[in-house]
Amino acid sequence: MSLENIKSKVRDVYDFPQKGIVFKDLTTVFKDKECLHELSQDLSAMYVDKGITKVVGIESRGFIMGPIIANNIGAGFVPMRKPGKLPAETWVESYEKEYGVDTIEIHKDALDENDVVLLHDDLLATGGTMLAAYKLVKRFNPKKVYVNFVVELEFLKGRNLFPEEVEVEALIKY
Ligand code: AMP
C-alpha cells in the first residue's frame, strides 16, 4: 500500500456542500482496512520521536485519525469542539468563514505549559479553521505545537497563515 494508492481512494464529490466546491471525501479511504492501517502507520511515524504529549483533534473529521495517532505515539487525545458541546469551562475562538462566522472551543483544563501538542484535522483548505485552533492552543503556552493534516489543498496556500516556526505537515497533497 503506497501513498498513491491511498490517494486513488479519495473520492471527489462535486458541488458539496455548495456549488463550485470539490469535496475531498476520505470516508472511501477510512473504510478500506489496508488504507486505514497505512494512514495510521504513516501519520504516527511523522511524530513518534517528537515528545508529543497531547493530540488535539478538530471536530468532527479530526476525531477519526486523531485518537489513532495519539494512541500509536503514546499521547493523550483532546477534542476541540463546536460551540455548546463541551460540558466544562472552555476557551473559545471565532473565525471568519466564506459565509459568516464559526466558533470552536476547548476545555480550559485540557492542556498546560508542559505539553507538546500535535494539532490534527483531516484537510487543510484555506487554513481558517486550523489557524483558529492554533490560536486556542497557544493560549495554554505549550512547549511546542505541531500542525498535521491527512490532505492539503496546496493551491489554496492555507499553510501561509501560520508563523514560520510552526511545522505544518500533510501526507497527501493536491
Ligand atoms: P479551511 O478552514 O478552509 O482550511 O477548511 C478546513 C475544514 O473544512 C476542514 O475541517 C475540512 O474537513 C473542511 N473542508 C474544507 N474544504 C474541503 C474540501 N474541499 N474537501 C473536504 N473537506 C473540506
mmCIF file of C-alpha atoms in Angstrom, residues 6-172:
data_model
loop_
_atom_site.group_PDB
_atom_site.id
_atom_site.type_symbol
_atom_site.label_atom_id
_atom_site.label_comp_id
_atom_site.label_asym_id
_atom_site.label_seq_id
_atom_site.Cartn_x
_atom_site.Cartn_y
_atom_site.Cartn_z
ATOM 1 C CA ILE A 6 -4.399 5.862 -0.730
ATOM 2 C CA LYS A 7 -4.724 8.966 -2.918
ATOM 3 C CA SER A 8 -6.541 6.951 -5.559
ATOM 4 C CA LYS A 9 -9.178 6.026 -2.944
ATOM 5 C CA VAL A 10 -10.025 9.672 -2.094
ATOM 6 C CA ARG A 11 -13.429 10.424 -3.619
ATOM 7 C CA ASP A 12 -14.076 13.785 -5.297
ATOM 8 C CA VAL A 13 -17.650 14.947 -4.685
ATOM 9 C CA TYR A 14 -18.582 17.879 -6.886
ATOM 10 C CA ASP A 15 -20.672 20.815 -5.624
ATOM 11 C CA PHE A 16 -20.686 19.641 -1.978
ATOM 12 C CA PRO A 17 -21.550 21.242 0.410
ATOM 13 C CA GLN A 18 -22.182 24.032 -2.093
ATOM 14 C CA LYS A 19 -21.785 24.742 -5.805
ATOM 15 C CA GLY A 20 -18.202 25.153 -7.020
ATOM 16 C CA ILE A 21 -16.567 23.129 -4.186
ATOM 17 C CA VAL A 22 -14.849 19.823 -4.957
ATOM 18 C CA PHE A 23 -15.148 17.969 -1.655
ATOM 19 C CA LYS A 24 -12.330 15.517 -0.895
ATOM 20 C CA ASP A 25 -14.226 12.661 0.744
ATOM 21 C CA LEU A 26 -11.967 10.483 2.924
ATOM 22 C CA THR A 27 -14.677 8.029 4.017
ATOM 23 C CA THR A 28 -13.681 5.931 0.990
ATOM 24 C CA VAL A 29 -10.133 5.776 2.396
ATOM 25 C CA PHE A 30 -11.093 5.090 6.017
ATOM 26 C CA LYS A 31 -13.415 2.201 5.132
ATOM 27 C CA ASP A 32 -10.554 0.291 3.464
ATOM 28 C CA LYS A 33 -8.708 -1.610 6.215
ATOM 29 C CA GLU A 34 -5.350 -1.525 4.399
ATOM 30 C CA CYS A 35 -5.611 2.224 3.737
ATOM 31 C CA LEU A 36 -6.615 2.881 7.343
ATOM 32 C CA HIS A 37 -3.682 0.848 8.605
ATOM 33 C CA GLU A 38 -1.240 2.618 6.270
ATOM 34 C CA LEU A 39 -2.562 6.060 7.272
ATOM 35 C CA SER A 40 -2.266 5.115 10.921
ATOM 36 C CA GLN A 41 1.357 3.980 10.459
ATOM 37 C CA ASP A 42 2.459 6.862 8.229
ATOM 38 C CA LEU A 43 0.905 9.684 10.267
ATOM 39 C CA SER A 44 2.232 8.242 13.521
ATOM 40 C CA ALA A 45 5.749 7.753 12.104
ATOM 41 C CA MET A 46 5.918 11.513 11.389
ATOM 42 C CA TYR A 47 5.543 12.344 15.110
ATOM 43 C CA VAL A 48 6.677 9.338 17.122
ATOM 44 C CA ASP A 49 10.014 10.917 18.144
ATOM 45 C CA LYS A 50 8.794 14.489 18.813
ATOM 46 C CA GLY A 51 7.904 14.107 22.504
ATOM 47 C CA ILE A 52 4.232 14.869 21.851
ATOM 48 C CA THR A 53 2.094 14.629 24.989
ATOM 49 C CA LYS A 54 -1.368 15.537 23.554
ATOM 50 C CA VAL A 55 -3.005 15.234 20.158
ATOM 51 C CA VAL A 56 -5.771 17.831 19.696
ATOM 52 C CA GLY A 57 -8.365 16.826 17.060
ATOM 53 C CA ILE A 58 -10.785 19.305 15.495
ATOM 54 C CA GLU A 59 -14.470 18.313 15.327
ATOM 55 C CA SER A 60 -15.529 16.320 13.554
ATOM 56 C CA ARG A 61 -13.229 14.844 10.940
ATOM 57 C CA GLY A 62 -10.187 15.394 13.163
ATOM 58 C CA PHE A 63 -11.752 12.830 15.525
ATOM 59 C CA ILE A 64 -11.083 9.953 13.115
ATOM 60 C CA MET A 65 -7.288 9.739 12.823
ATOM 61 C CA GLY A 66 -6.546 11.985 15.843
ATOM 62 C CA PRO A 67 -7.132 9.372 18.569
ATOM 63 C CA ILE A 68 -5.435 6.671 16.466
ATOM 64 C CA ILE A 69 -2.276 8.783 16.133
ATOM 65 C CA ALA A 70 -2.411 9.674 19.843
ATOM 66 C CA ASN A 71 -2.648 6.034 20.856
ATOM 67 C CA ASN A 72 0.156 4.996 18.484
ATOM 68 C CA ILE A 73 2.622 7.629 19.717
ATOM 69 C CA GLY A 74 1.769 7.307 23.419
ATOM 70 C CA ALA A 75 -0.020 10.666 23.769
ATOM 71 C CA GLY A 76 -3.414 11.699 25.147
ATOM 72 C CA PHE A 77 -6.291 12.916 22.964
ATOM 73 C CA VAL A 78 -8.122 16.249 23.369
ATOM 74 C CA PRO A 79 -11.270 17.139 21.381
ATOM 75 C CA MET A 80 -11.698 20.686 20.086
ATOM 76 C CA ARG A 81 -15.425 21.065 19.524
ATOM 77 C CA LYS A 82 -18.179 23.143 18.024
ATOM 78 C CA PRO A 83 -19.947 25.571 20.402
ATOM 79 C CA GLY A 84 -22.029 24.226 23.285
ATOM 80 C CA LYS A 85 -20.757 20.634 23.090
ATOM 81 C CA LEU A 86 -18.076 20.586 25.800
ATOM 82 C CA PRO A 87 -19.554 20.300 29.303
ATOM 83 C CA ALA A 88 -16.963 22.056 31.481
ATOM 84 C CA GLU A 89 -15.421 25.549 31.222
ATOM 85 C CA THR A 90 -13.981 26.379 27.812
ATOM 86 C CA TRP A 91 -11.793 28.815 25.902
ATOM 87 C CA VAL A 92 -13.490 29.992 22.724
ATOM 88 C CA GLU A 93 -12.191 31.246 19.363
ATOM 89 C CA SER A 94 -14.272 32.582 16.479
ATOM 90 C CA TYR A 95 -13.111 32.926 12.898
ATOM 91 C CA GLU A 96 -14.422 34.135 9.553
ATOM 92 C CA LYS A 97 -15.632 31.604 7.018
ATOM 93 C CA GLU A 98 -16.624 32.364 3.448
ATOM 94 C CA TYR A 99 -20.189 32.785 4.687
ATOM 95 C CA GLY A 100 -20.473 34.027 8.267
ATOM 96 C CA VAL A 101 -18.519 33.192 11.410
ATOM 97 C CA ASP A 102 -17.620 29.851 13.015
ATOM 98 C CA THR A 103 -16.582 29.086 16.580
ATOM 99 C CA ILE A 104 -14.526 26.332 18.229
ATOM 100 C CA GLU A 105 -13.969 25.526 21.897
ATOM 101 C CA ILE A 106 -11.552 23.620 24.106
ATOM 102 C CA HIS A 107 -11.752 22.765 27.806
ATOM 103 C CA LYS A 108 -9.747 25.174 29.944
ATOM 104 C CA ASP A 109 -8.011 22.277 31.700
ATOM 105 C CA ALA A 110 -7.259 20.296 28.502
ATOM 106 C CA LEU A 111 -3.616 21.385 28.151
ATOM 107 C CA ASP A 112 -0.882 23.126 30.105
ATOM 108 C CA GLU A 113 2.537 24.694 29.573
ATOM 109 C CA ASN A 114 4.322 21.329 29.873
ATOM 110 C CA ASP A 115 2.533 19.899 26.834
ATOM 111 C CA VAL A 116 3.958 19.321 23.371
ATOM 112 C CA VAL A 117 0.868 19.459 21.159
ATOM 113 C CA LEU A 118 0.017 17.931 17.801
ATOM 114 C CA LEU A 119 -2.982 19.671 16.215
ATOM 115 C CA HIS A 120 -4.744 17.404 13.722
ATOM 116 C CA ASP A 121 -7.531 17.775 11.161
ATOM 117 C CA ASP A 122 -8.400 15.797 8.049
ATOM 118 C CA LEU A 123 -7.862 18.530 5.469
ATOM 119 C CA LEU A 124 -6.164 21.928 5.026
ATOM 120 C CA ALA A 125 -8.114 24.204 2.682
ATOM 121 C CA THR A 126 -7.934 27.974 3.328
ATOM 122 C CA GLY A 127 -6.457 27.349 6.794
ATOM 123 C CA GLY A 128 -9.004 29.458 8.707
ATOM 124 C CA THR A 129 -10.171 26.591 10.900
ATOM 125 C CA MET A 130 -6.689 25.417 11.854
ATOM 126 C CA LEU A 131 -5.436 28.951 12.469
ATOM 127 C CA ALA A 132 -8.259 29.472 14.994
ATOM 128 C CA ALA A 133 -7.380 26.098 16.567
ATOM 129 C CA TYR A 134 -3.698 27.109 16.718
ATOM 130 C CA LYS A 135 -4.591 30.375 18.475
ATOM 131 C CA LEU A 136 -6.695 28.474 21.035
ATOM 132 C CA VAL A 137 -3.858 26.035 21.766
ATOM 133 C CA LYS A 138 -1.311 28.871 22.076
ATOM 134 C CA ARG A 139 -3.374 30.329 24.969
ATOM 135 C CA PHE A 140 -2.085 27.443 27.106
ATOM 136 C CA ASN A 141 1.512 28.434 26.314
ATOM 137 C CA PRO A 142 2.596 24.850 25.495
ATOM 138 C CA LYS A 143 6.253 23.956 24.884
ATOM 139 C CA LYS A 144 5.668 23.386 21.151
ATOM 140 C CA VAL A 145 2.809 22.993 18.661
ATOM 141 C CA TYR A 146 2.894 20.830 15.508
ATOM 142 C CA VAL A 147 0.164 21.016 12.861
ATOM 143 C CA ASN A 148 -0.896 17.979 10.816
ATOM 144 C CA PHE A 149 -3.408 17.054 8.118
ATOM 145 C CA VAL A 150 -4.146 13.942 6.108
ATOM 146 C CA VAL A 151 -4.742 16.088 2.985
ATOM 147 C CA GLU A 152 -3.519 19.548 1.943
ATOM 148 C CA LEU A 153 -5.039 21.550 -0.933
ATOM 149 C CA GLU A 154 -1.740 23.283 -1.736
ATOM 150 C CA PHE A 155 -3.206 25.660 -4.311
ATOM 151 C CA LEU A 156 -5.201 27.421 -1.548
ATOM 152 C CA LYS A 157 -1.928 28.257 0.272
ATOM 153 C CA GLY A 158 -3.516 27.776 3.715
ATOM 154 C CA ARG A 159 -0.125 26.987 5.276
ATOM 155 C CA ASN A 160 0.985 30.596 4.652
ATOM 156 C CA LEU A 161 -1.292 31.724 7.510
ATOM 157 C CA PHE A 162 0.963 30.083 10.109
ATOM 158 C CA PRO A 163 4.090 31.605 11.659
ATOM 159 C CA GLU A 164 7.313 30.288 10.114
ATOM 160 C CA GLU A 165 8.370 28.367 13.231
ATOM 161 C CA VAL A 166 5.282 26.106 13.055
ATOM 162 C CA GLU A 167 5.871 22.765 11.312
ATOM 163 C CA VAL A 168 2.822 22.200 9.099
ATOM 164 C CA GLU A 169 2.733 18.704 7.526
ATOM 165 C CA ALA A 170 0.300 16.791 5.319
ATOM 166 C CA LEU A 171 0.562 13.257 3.986
ATOM 167 C CA ILE A 172 -1.350 13.727 0.715
#
